[in-house]
Amino acid sequence: MAASLRGLLDDPTIPGSVREAMAADFRRVETMLDRLEREELHIAVFGRVSAGKSALGNALLGRDAFAVGVLHGTTTEADAARLDEASSAGLVLIDTPGINELGGEAREKLAFEVAEVSDLIVFVADGDLTREERDALRTLAATRRPLLLVLNKADRYSDEEREGLLEQLRQHAAGLVRREDVLAVAARPSAREVIEIDAHEREKRTSEAAPADVLALKTRLLAIAEREGKTLSAINAGLFAGRLTDQVTGRVAATRRDVASGVIRQYCIAKSVAVALNPVPVADLLLAGGLDAAMVVQLGRVYGLPLTRGESGRLVAVITTQLAALMGAVWGVQLVASALKGLSGGLSVVVTAAAQGALGWYATVLIGRAAEHYLITGKSWGEHGAKRAVADIVASLDRDSILREAREEILRLLRK
């Protein structure tokens, strides 16, 4: 798994623009590599605002590692600290922002992201689950991380009430959390009143902090780490790497499509103007064929599948043959317009320039998109062949809007 992550980080085919746009994700991969090498198990402490997530983390650690406050939204950024008592097991707690703070959409997004790249999730509640908490629990379960559901502030309830609440939580979490992984804790129990009687039999009332009651949860976490910690880390790193690879692939494809669109547009302009202004009959169409072949060569470079001039010429011939079969009438109009130039000694260029140039533009778009399809599918037309692929591309494009844009652009250029 470490080799797979390292390969993703070092992949030379990923463009710099994609790396920059996904810098945070690549940093996560580096973090995952580090924790795999250190054999750490990352645990996200998750829940709604004021359920006591930070206090629970501190109780497990035995020190104040996470900020705890009375105001909503004390935790605004993810933080992490090693679980000192379990350093040999490599447990690392990650405290996350609350899911339900008003105006805290960005913090909620951060919390879900942290949970997604963690190995195990501790979901903290302080009573029966709200609809929002049940929705969050289902979303987290969909990340395929092991889940523990913890009833915090259990000291506020009587034994009977606590058992009733635990049973309700087990019912809400049925199919998402194992029954034995629904536990009760008291991260910051209320202070206890202590009554002392002095030598004169006078009562003196004081309060003292009660110790945290998190032993059951800590024992459960250590048992999971001991039994399946390494496996969980490897599986979850693999899941994240798989998703990231899909995202990178999508970004690279989008970047290539953007660059390819720019290339096609450049050739649309060059070809349409050249076709419109060339006064020699049919020669403009031959010139157009040369531009099409050059465009296809450049598209091959964009998609990392270089084509020779011969290959590009043959590809253009296949595409134009299919286009001619589909759109013979349109190509006939272009041939007639080309012939008109010769019959009138070039005087009809102004009359036919915009119309013929627009057709040249449209043809370039069709050839460019068809060549893209061929390259994206690995120099292949797919199982249905060139005829079906070209027909689908023709059907997917709005001819009228392309011709309108082309005419406007050509007239603008001719005015110059």
Tab-separated table of C-alpha atoms in Angstrom:
chain	number	residue	atom	x	y	z
A	1	MET	CA	0.000	0.000	0.000
A	2	ALA	CA	2.838	2.404	0.808
A	3	ALA	CA	4.296	1.747	-2.651
A	4	SER	CA	0.932	2.529	-4.243
A	5	LEU	CA	0.657	5.834	-2.377
A	6	ARG	CA	4.235	6.743	-3.232
A	7	GLY	CA	3.553	5.985	-6.887
A	8	LEU	CA	0.580	8.345	-6.807
A	9	LEU	CA	2.689	11.123	-5.312
A	10	ASP	CA	5.535	10.659	-7.779
A	11	ASP	CA	3.458	10.121	-10.936
A	12	PRO	CA	5.178	12.303	-13.572
A	13	THR	CA	2.131	12.300	-15.854
A	14	ILE	CA	0.079	14.470	-13.462
A	15	PRO	CA	0.197	18.071	-14.735
A	16	GLY	CA	1.455	20.787	-12.385
A	17	SER	CA	-1.872	22.615	-12.582
A	18	VAL	CA	-3.681	19.518	-11.285
A	19	ARG	CA	-1.154	19.063	-8.468
A	20	GLU	CA	-1.628	22.695	-7.484
A	21	ALA	CA	-5.428	22.474	-7.532
A	22	MET	CA	-5.342	19.273	-5.428
A	23	ALA	CA	-2.449	20.266	-3.142
A	24	ALA	CA	-4.435	19.542	0.034
A	25	ASP	CA	-5.274	16.023	-1.168
A	26	PHE	CA	-1.641	15.283	-2.028
A	27	ARG	CA	-0.611	16.494	1.440
A	28	ARG	CA	-3.087	13.984	2.871
A	29	VAL	CA	-1.434	11.221	0.887
A	30	GLU	CA	1.918	12.237	2.380
A	31	THR	CA	0.332	12.161	5.852
A	32	MET	CA	-1.050	8.689	5.173
A	33	LEU	CA	2.377	7.487	4.085
A	34	ASP	CA	3.881	8.802	7.305
A	35	ARG	CA	1.289	7.120	9.475
A	36	LEU	CA	1.611	3.800	7.631
A	37	GLU	CA	5.358	3.909	8.213
A	38	ARG	CA	4.795	4.744	11.910
A	39	GLU	CA	2.008	2.128	12.126
A	40	GLU	CA	-0.467	4.648	13.527
A	41	LEU	CA	-4.237	4.284	13.796
A	42	HIS	CA	-6.077	7.609	13.339
A	43	ILE	CA	-9.338	8.021	15.221
A	44	ALA	CA	-11.743	10.877	14.383
A	45	VAL	CA	-13.855	12.072	17.326
A	46	PHE	CA	-17.043	13.257	15.682
A	47	GLY	CA	-20.425	14.660	16.701
A	48	ARG	CA	-22.572	17.741	17.025
A	49	VAL	CA	-21.606	20.954	18.777
A	50	SER	CA	-21.277	20.705	22.593
A	51	ALA	CA	-21.664	16.929	22.731
A	52	GLY	CA	-18.273	16.860	24.470
A	53	LYS	CA	-15.942	15.656	21.714
A	54	SER	CA	-12.934	17.692	22.829
A	55	ALA	CA	-13.504	16.840	26.465
A	56	LEU	CA	-13.660	13.150	25.556
A	57	GLY	CA	-10.381	13.401	23.649
A	58	ASN	CA	-8.728	15.067	26.628
A	59	ALA	CA	-10.099	12.420	28.981
A	60	LEU	CA	-8.697	9.639	26.812
A	61	LEU	CA	-5.347	11.414	26.624
A	62	GLY	CA	-5.210	12.323	30.276
A	63	ARG	CA	-4.224	15.911	29.412
A	64	ASP	CA	-5.721	19.043	27.904
A	65	ALA	CA	-4.706	18.548	24.285
A	66	PHE	CA	-7.904	19.932	22.768
A	67	ALA	CA	-9.651	23.239	23.444
A	68	VAL	CA	-12.831	22.962	25.492
A	69	GLY	CA	-15.231	25.881	25.858
A	70	VAL	CA	-18.793	26.718	26.832
A	71	LEU	CA	-19.479	28.555	23.568
A	72	HIS	CA	-20.622	26.727	20.465
A	73	GLY	CA	-18.002	26.091	17.858
A	74	THR	CA	-14.890	26.044	20.053
A	75	THR	CA	-13.259	23.616	17.615
A	76	THR	CA	-12.915	25.333	14.230
A	77	GLU	CA	-10.024	23.364	12.726
A	78	ALA	CA	-9.120	19.708	12.892
A	79	ASP	CA	-6.406	18.956	15.438
A	80	ALA	CA	-4.593	15.771	16.379
A	81	ALA	CA	-2.605	14.437	19.317
A	82	ARG	CA	-1.020	11.107	20.133
A	83	LEU	CA	-2.838	9.035	22.718
A	84	ASP	CA	-0.067	8.927	25.323
A	85	GLU	CA	-1.360	5.926	27.219
A	86	ALA	CA	-1.436	3.938	23.971
A	87	SER	CA	1.711	5.156	22.283
A	88	SER	CA	2.892	1.623	21.657
A	89	ALA	CA	-0.358	0.902	19.816
A	90	GLY	CA	0.080	4.047	17.727
A	91	LEU	CA	-3.361	5.555	18.394
A	92	VAL	CA	-3.829	9.177	17.268
A	93	LEU	CA	-6.987	11.107	18.157
A	94	ILE	CA	-8.366	13.744	15.790
A	95	ASP	CA	-10.796	16.235	17.287
A	96	THR	CA	-13.206	17.641	14.695
A	97	PRO	CA	-15.593	20.629	14.533
A	98	GLY	CA	-19.251	20.132	15.404
A	99	ILE	CA	-21.602	19.204	12.594
A	100	ASN	CA	-24.495	21.521	13.437
A	101	GLU	CA	-23.133	24.938	14.332
A	102	LEU	CA	-25.130	27.754	12.770
A	103	GLY	CA	-23.186	29.120	9.803
A	104	GLY	CA	-20.553	26.441	10.193
A	105	GLU	CA	-20.952	24.725	6.799
A	106	ALA	CA	-17.210	24.918	6.127
A	107	ARG	CA	-16.443	23.341	9.506
A	108	GLU	CA	-18.954	20.584	8.886
A	109	LYS	CA	-17.304	19.875	5.526
A	110	LEU	CA	-13.917	19.737	7.263
A	111	ALA	CA	-15.251	17.299	9.844
A	112	PHE	CA	-16.520	14.925	7.152
A	113	GLU	CA	-13.211	15.167	5.283
A	114	VAL	CA	-11.272	14.265	8.432
A	115	ALA	CA	-13.574	11.341	9.131
A	116	GLU	CA	-13.126	10.132	5.557
A	117	VAL	CA	-9.338	9.881	5.870
A	118	SER	CA	-9.357	8.441	9.396
A	119	ASP	CA	-9.227	4.749	10.192
A	120	LEU	CA	-11.951	4.670	12.822
A	121	ILE	CA	-14.696	7.068	13.950
A	122	VAL	CA	-15.965	7.713	17.456
A	123	PHE	CA	-19.370	9.395	17.171
A	124	VAL	CA	-20.229	11.286	20.352
A	125	ALA	CA	-23.798	12.038	21.488
A	126	ASP	CA	-25.098	13.305	24.809
A	127	GLY	CA	-28.635	11.976	24.542
A	128	ASP	CA	-30.991	10.397	22.050
A	129	LEU	CA	-29.953	11.072	18.442
A	130	THR	CA	-31.521	13.969	16.557
A	131	ARG	CA	-32.471	13.583	12.900
A	132	GLU	CA	-29.327	15.537	11.974
A	133	GLU	CA	-27.167	13.149	13.992
A	134	ARG	CA	-28.843	10.089	12.467
A	135	ASP	CA	-28.202	11.501	8.971
A	136	ALA	CA	-24.557	12.185	9.858
A	137	LEU	CA	-24.166	8.672	11.265
A	138	ARG	CA	-25.460	7.144	8.014
A	139	THR	CA	-23.160	9.359	5.957
A	140	LEU	CA	-20.159	8.345	8.045
A	141	ALA	CA	-21.105	4.672	7.835
A	142	ALA	CA	-21.053	5.031	4.048
A	143	THR	CA	-17.316	5.847	4.248
A	144	ARG	CA	-16.884	2.195	5.365
A	145	ARG	CA	-14.963	3.185	8.485
A	146	PRO	CA	-15.569	1.210	11.694
A	147	LEU	CA	-17.883	3.241	13.940
A	148	LEU	CA	-18.220	3.476	17.705
A	149	LEU	CA	-21.230	5.341	19.109
A	150	VAL	CA	-20.604	6.925	22.512
A	151	LEU	CA	-23.155	8.328	24.958
A	152	ASN	CA	-21.248	11.119	26.707
A	153	LYS	CA	-22.309	12.900	29.937
A	154	ALA	CA	-23.735	9.599	31.149
A	155	ASP	CA	-23.378	10.812	34.748
A	156	ARG	CA	-26.424	13.048	34.234
A	157	TYR	CA	-28.682	10.015	34.031
A	158	SER	CA	-29.778	7.390	36.490
A	159	ASP	CA	-28.764	3.803	35.801
A	160	GLU	CA	-32.199	3.031	34.388
A	161	GLU	CA	-32.251	6.141	32.190
A	162	ARG	CA	-28.733	5.425	30.937
A	163	GLU	CA	-29.598	1.858	29.942
A	164	GLY	CA	-32.735	3.080	28.200
A	165	LEU	CA	-30.781	5.662	26.228
A	166	LEU	CA	-28.137	3.126	25.246
A	167	GLU	CA	-30.851	0.835	23.923
A	168	GLN	CA	-32.378	3.686	21.906
A	169	LEU	CA	-28.965	4.469	20.449
A	170	ARG	CA	-28.447	0.821	19.512
A	171	GLN	CA	-31.780	0.821	17.688
A	172	HIS	CA	-30.939	4.025	15.781
A	173	ALA	CA	-27.534	2.610	14.845
A	174	ALA	CA	-28.750	-0.858	13.885
A	175	GLY	CA	-26.890	-2.004	10.797
A	176	LEU	CA	-24.371	0.834	11.154
A	177	VAL	CA	-22.729	0.185	14.541
A	178	ARG	CA	-22.319	-3.134	16.347
A	179	ARG	CA	-24.238	-3.349	19.614
A	180	GLU	CA	-21.055	-3.876	21.609
A	181	ASP	CA	-19.650	-0.662	20.110
A	182	VAL	CA	-22.367	1.518	21.660
A	183	LEU	CA	-20.848	2.668	24.950
A	184	ALA	CA	-21.486	5.131	27.782
A	185	VAL	CA	-18.807	7.545	29.062
A	186	ALA	CA	-18.512	10.654	31.206
A	187	ALA	CA	-15.667	12.797	29.896
A	188	ARG	CA	-16.207	15.697	32.320
A	189	PRO	CA	-18.541	14.542	35.083
A	190	SER	CA	-20.278	17.159	37.157
A	191	ALA	CA	-18.504	18.112	40.351
A	192	ARG	CA	-19.482	16.038	43.395
A	193	GLU	CA	-20.701	17.599	46.580
A	194	VAL	CA	-18.686	16.487	49.599
A	195	ILE	CA	-20.021	16.902	53.112
A	196	GLU	CA	-17.476	16.967	55.933
A	197	ILE	CA	-18.295	17.045	59.655
A	198	ASP	CA	-15.767	18.734	61.903
A	199	ALA	CA	-14.978	18.034	65.556
A	200	HIS	CA	-17.915	20.196	66.617
A	201	GLU	CA	-20.269	18.174	64.443
A	202	ARG	CA	-20.753	21.055	62.038
A	203	GLU	CA	-21.284	20.279	58.360
A	204	LYS	CA	-18.970	21.701	55.770
A	205	ARG	CA	-20.097	21.389	52.164
A	206	THR	CA	-17.493	21.483	49.362
A	207	SER	CA	-17.344	20.269	45.794
A	208	GLU	CA	-14.645	18.319	44.078
A	209	ALA	CA	-14.056	17.335	40.470
A	210	ALA	CA	-15.140	13.816	39.637
A	211	PRO	CA	-12.716	11.647	37.629
A	212	ALA	CA	-13.512	10.972	33.994
A	213	ASP	CA	-15.159	7.654	33.249
A	214	VAL	CA	-13.788	6.579	29.836
A	215	LEU	CA	-12.170	3.265	30.685
A	216	ALA	CA	-14.634	1.157	28.668
A	217	LEU	CA	-14.029	3.230	25.543
A	218	LYS	CA	-10.255	3.304	25.968
A	219	THR	CA	-10.178	-0.474	26.437
A	220	ARG	CA	-12.286	-0.956	23.319
A	221	LEU	CA	-10.026	1.313	21.222
A	222	LEU	CA	-6.882	-0.448	22.368
A	223	ALA	CA	-8.410	-3.843	21.581
A	224	ILE	CA	-9.339	-2.720	18.052
A	225	ALA	CA	-5.860	-1.258	17.503
A	226	GLU	CA	-4.201	-4.439	18.705
A	227	ARG	CA	-6.391	-6.760	16.658
A	228	GLU	CA	-6.877	-4.893	13.372
A	229	GLY	CA	-5.090	-1.536	13.512
A	230	LYS	CA	-2.589	-2.199	10.713
A	231	THR	CA	-5.244	-3.721	8.496
A	232	LEU	CA	-7.603	-0.771	8.992
A	233	SER	CA	-4.873	1.734	8.166
A	234	ALA	CA	-3.906	-0.097	4.987
A	235	ILE	CA	-7.512	-0.583	3.809
A	236	ASN	CA	-8.530	3.007	4.448
A	237	ALA	CA	-5.383	4.393	2.858
A	238	GLY	CA	-6.194	2.262	-0.167
A	239	LEU	CA	-9.773	3.548	-0.318
A	240	PHE	CA	-8.600	7.149	-0.148
A	241	ALA	CA	-5.874	6.559	-2.725
A	242	GLY	CA	-8.442	4.987	-5.044
A	243	ARG	CA	-10.786	7.948	-4.758
A	244	LEU	CA	-7.923	10.386	-5.190
A	245	THR	CA	-6.728	8.535	-8.282
A	246	ASP	CA	-10.225	8.834	-9.755
A	247	GLN	CA	-10.285	12.558	-8.936
A	248	VAL	CA	-6.829	13.099	-10.418
A	249	THR	CA	-7.861	11.220	-13.543
A	250	GLY	CA	-10.962	13.391	-13.808
A	251	ARG	CA	-8.959	16.586	-13.312
A	252	VAL	CA	-6.347	15.568	-15.866
A	253	ALA	CA	-9.108	14.697	-18.341
A	254	ALA	CA	-10.819	18.049	-17.724
A	255	THR	CA	-7.530	19.911	-18.141
A	256	ARG	CA	-6.832	18.087	-21.381
A	257	ARG	CA	-10.357	18.806	-22.613
A	258	ASP	CA	-9.861	22.512	-21.886
A	259	VAL	CA	-6.532	22.565	-23.713
A	260	ALA	CA	-7.994	20.532	-26.595
A	261	SER	CA	-10.924	22.956	-26.853
A	262	GLY	CA	-8.433	25.789	-27.167
A	263	VAL	CA	-6.526	23.939	-29.893
A	264	ILE	CA	-9.727	23.195	-31.826
A	265	ARG	CA	-10.833	26.821	-31.595
A	266	GLN	CA	-7.477	28.061	-32.886
A	267	TYR	CA	-7.792	25.789	-35.914
A	268	CYS	CA	-11.440	26.784	-36.380
A	269	ILE	CA	-10.350	30.397	-36.742
A	270	ALA	CA	-7.376	29.604	-38.974
A	271	LYS	CA	-9.303	27.220	-41.193
A	272	SER	CA	-12.457	29.305	-41.562
A	273	VAL	CA	-10.542	32.449	-42.504
A	274	ALA	CA	-8.252	30.544	-44.888
A	275	VAL	CA	-11.228	28.844	-46.571
A	276	ALA	CA	-13.205	32.085	-46.787
A	277	LEU	CA	-10.433	34.167	-48.330
A	278	ASN	CA	-8.803	31.665	-50.674
A	279	PRO	CA	-9.999	32.571	-54.230
A	280	VAL	CA	-8.740	29.377	-55.886
A	281	PRO	CA	-11.530	26.791	-56.415
A	282	VAL	CA	-11.260	23.613	-54.361
A	283	ALA	CA	-7.750	24.616	-53.241
A	284	ASP	CA	-9.277	26.039	-50.087
A	285	LEU	CA	-10.663	22.625	-49.261
A	286	LEU	CA	-7.278	21.006	-49.807
A	287	LEU	CA	-5.739	23.618	-47.533
A	288	ALA	CA	-8.440	22.805	-44.968
A	289	GLY	CA	-7.445	19.139	-45.068
A	290	GLY	CA	-3.859	20.047	-44.250
A	291	LEU	CA	-4.982	22.145	-41.295
A	292	ASP	CA	-7.168	19.300	-40.041
A	293	ALA	CA	-4.209	16.914	-40.082
A	294	ALA	CA	-2.055	19.440	-38.225
A	295	MET	CA	-4.795	19.908	-35.624
A	296	VAL	CA	-5.057	16.156	-35.052
A	297	VAL	CA	-1.278	15.918	-34.553
A	298	GLN	CA	-1.501	18.632	-31.870
A	299	LEU	CA	-4.469	16.942	-30.179
A	300	GLY	CA	-2.443	13.736	-30.012
A	301	ARG	CA	0.222	15.599	-28.061
A	302	VAL	CA	-2.390	17.053	-25.713
A	303	TYR	CA	-3.676	13.568	-24.866
A	304	GLY	CA	-0.215	12.050	-24.582
A	305	LEU	CA	-0.716	9.838	-27.656
A	306	PRO	CA	1.530	11.290	-30.365
A	307	LEU	CA	0.479	10.778	-33.983
A	308	THR	CA	2.664	10.915	-37.067
A	309	ARG	CA	1.595	13.050	-40.027
A	310	GLY	CA	0.632	9.881	-41.842
A	311	GLU	CA	-1.485	8.629	-38.941
A	312	SER	CA	-3.202	11.988	-38.557
A	313	GLY	CA	-3.946	12.131	-42.286
A	314	ARG	CA	-5.492	8.665	-42.240
A	315	LEU	CA	-7.526	9.545	-39.147
A	316	VAL	CA	-8.840	12.727	-40.794
A	317	ALA	CA	-9.718	10.688	-43.908
A	318	VAL	CA	-11.747	8.204	-41.820
A	319	ILE	CA	-13.585	11.016	-40.025
A	320	THR	CA	-14.349	13.030	-43.169
A	321	THR	CA	-15.560	9.910	-44.963
A	322	GLN	CA	-18.054	9.267	-42.167
A	323	LEU	CA	-19.052	12.936	-42.081
A	324	ALA	CA	-19.572	12.983	-45.837
A	325	ALA	CA	-21.849	9.967	-45.568
A	326	LEU	CA	-23.834	11.645	-42.789
A	327	MET	CA	-23.841	15.196	-44.119
A	328	GLY	CA	-23.297	15.005	-47.866
A	329	ALA	CA	-25.627	17.926	-48.507
A	330	VAL	CA	-23.656	20.234	-46.219
A	331	TRP	CA	-20.361	19.258	-47.842
A	332	GLY	CA	-21.985	19.769	-51.264
A	333	VAL	CA	-22.879	23.336	-50.350
A	334	GLN	CA	-19.257	23.972	-49.403
A	335	LEU	CA	-18.001	22.556	-52.709
A	336	VAL	CA	-20.449	24.742	-54.651
A	337	ALA	CA	-19.339	27.811	-52.702
A	338	SER	CA	-15.714	26.949	-53.469
A	339	ALA	CA	-16.495	26.593	-57.181
A	340	LEU	CA	-18.330	29.922	-57.224
A	341	LYS	CA	-15.113	31.651	-56.312
A	342	GLY	CA	-13.437	30.421	-59.476
A	343	LEU	CA	-16.379	31.178	-61.785
A	344	SER	CA	-16.525	34.776	-60.591
A	345	GLY	CA	-12.809	35.321	-60.551
A	346	GLY	CA	-12.906	35.701	-56.791
A	347	LEU	CA	-15.521	38.509	-56.821
A	348	SER	CA	-17.975	36.389	-54.891
A	349	VAL	CA	-15.589	35.896	-51.984
A	350	VAL	CA	-17.267	38.595	-49.935
A	351	VAL	CA	-20.682	37.041	-50.601
A	352	THR	CA	-19.680	33.487	-49.750
A	353	ALA	CA	-16.876	34.078	-47.239
A	354	ALA	CA	-18.917	34.098	-44.062
A	355	ALA	CA	-21.127	31.164	-45.108
A	356	GLN	CA	-18.311	28.948	-46.364
A	357	GLY	CA	-16.003	29.946	-43.536
A	358	ALA	CA	-18.702	29.036	-41.020
A	359	LEU	CA	-19.034	25.595	-42.611
A	360	GLY	CA	-15.262	25.211	-42.421
A	361	TRP	CA	-15.426	26.147	-38.721
A	362	TYR	CA	-18.202	23.634	-38.088
A	363	ALA	CA	-16.313	20.893	-39.936
A	364	THR	CA	-13.222	21.615	-37.816
A	365	VAL	CA	-15.238	21.250	-34.626
A	366	LEU	CA	-16.632	17.906	-35.801
A	367	ILE	CA	-13.242	16.577	-36.866
A	368	GLY	CA	-11.590	17.818	-33.668
A	369	ARG	CA	-14.222	16.256	-31.402
A	370	ALA	CA	-14.138	12.988	-33.332
A	371	ALA	CA	-10.333	12.885	-33.074
A	372	GLU	CA	-10.663	13.576	-29.331
A	373	HIS	CA	-12.987	10.589	-28.950
A	374	TYR	CA	-10.521	8.393	-30.834
A	375	LEU	CA	-7.630	9.526	-28.599
A	376	ILE	CA	-9.528	9.364	-25.297
A	377	THR	CA	-10.485	5.747	-25.992
A	378	GLY	CA	-6.820	4.888	-26.594
A	379	LYS	CA	-6.593	5.274	-30.367
A	380	SER	CA	-9.767	3.280	-30.832
A	381	TRP	CA	-13.309	3.968	-32.053
A	382	GLY	CA	-14.773	1.649	-29.440
A	383	GLU	CA	-16.952	-1.393	-29.900
A	384	HIS	CA	-19.434	0.332	-32.252
A	385	GLY	CA	-16.843	1.626	-34.723
A	386	ALA	CA	-16.125	4.962	-36.406
A	387	LYS	CA	-19.548	5.373	-38.030
A	388	ARG	CA	-21.443	5.242	-34.729
A	389	ALA	CA	-18.867	7.388	-32.899
A	390	VAL	CA	-18.949	10.153	-35.519
A	391	ALA	CA	-22.762	10.034	-35.710
A	392	ASP	CA	-23.018	10.441	-31.930
A	393	ILE	CA	-20.706	13.445	-32.018
A	394	VAL	CA	-22.716	15.098	-34.810
A	395	ALA	CA	-25.919	14.509	-32.816
A	396	SER	CA	-24.417	15.916	-29.597
A	397	LEU	CA	-23.393	19.279	-31.076
A	398	ASP	CA	-25.712	22.236	-31.663
A	399	ARG	CA	-24.957	22.985	-35.309
A	400	ASP	CA	-26.926	26.223	-35.482
A	401	SER	CA	-25.230	27.811	-32.470
A	402	ILE	CA	-21.782	26.773	-33.761
A	403	LEU	CA	-22.505	28.247	-37.211
A	404	ARG	CA	-23.864	31.441	-35.663
A	405	GLU	CA	-20.781	31.874	-33.479
A	406	ALA	CA	-18.551	31.117	-36.477
A	407	ARG	CA	-20.208	33.670	-38.750
A	408	GLU	CA	-19.977	36.372	-36.096
A	409	GLU	CA	-16.304	35.662	-35.463
A	410	ILE	CA	-15.424	35.495	-39.182
A	411	LEU	CA	-17.176	38.795	-39.939
A	412	ARG	CA	-15.417	40.409	-37.017
A	413	LEU	CA	-12.062	39.186	-38.339
A	414	LEU	CA	-12.846	40.232	-41.912
A	415	ARG	CA	-13.730	43.754	-40.780
A	416	LYS	CA	-10.240	44.023	-39.389
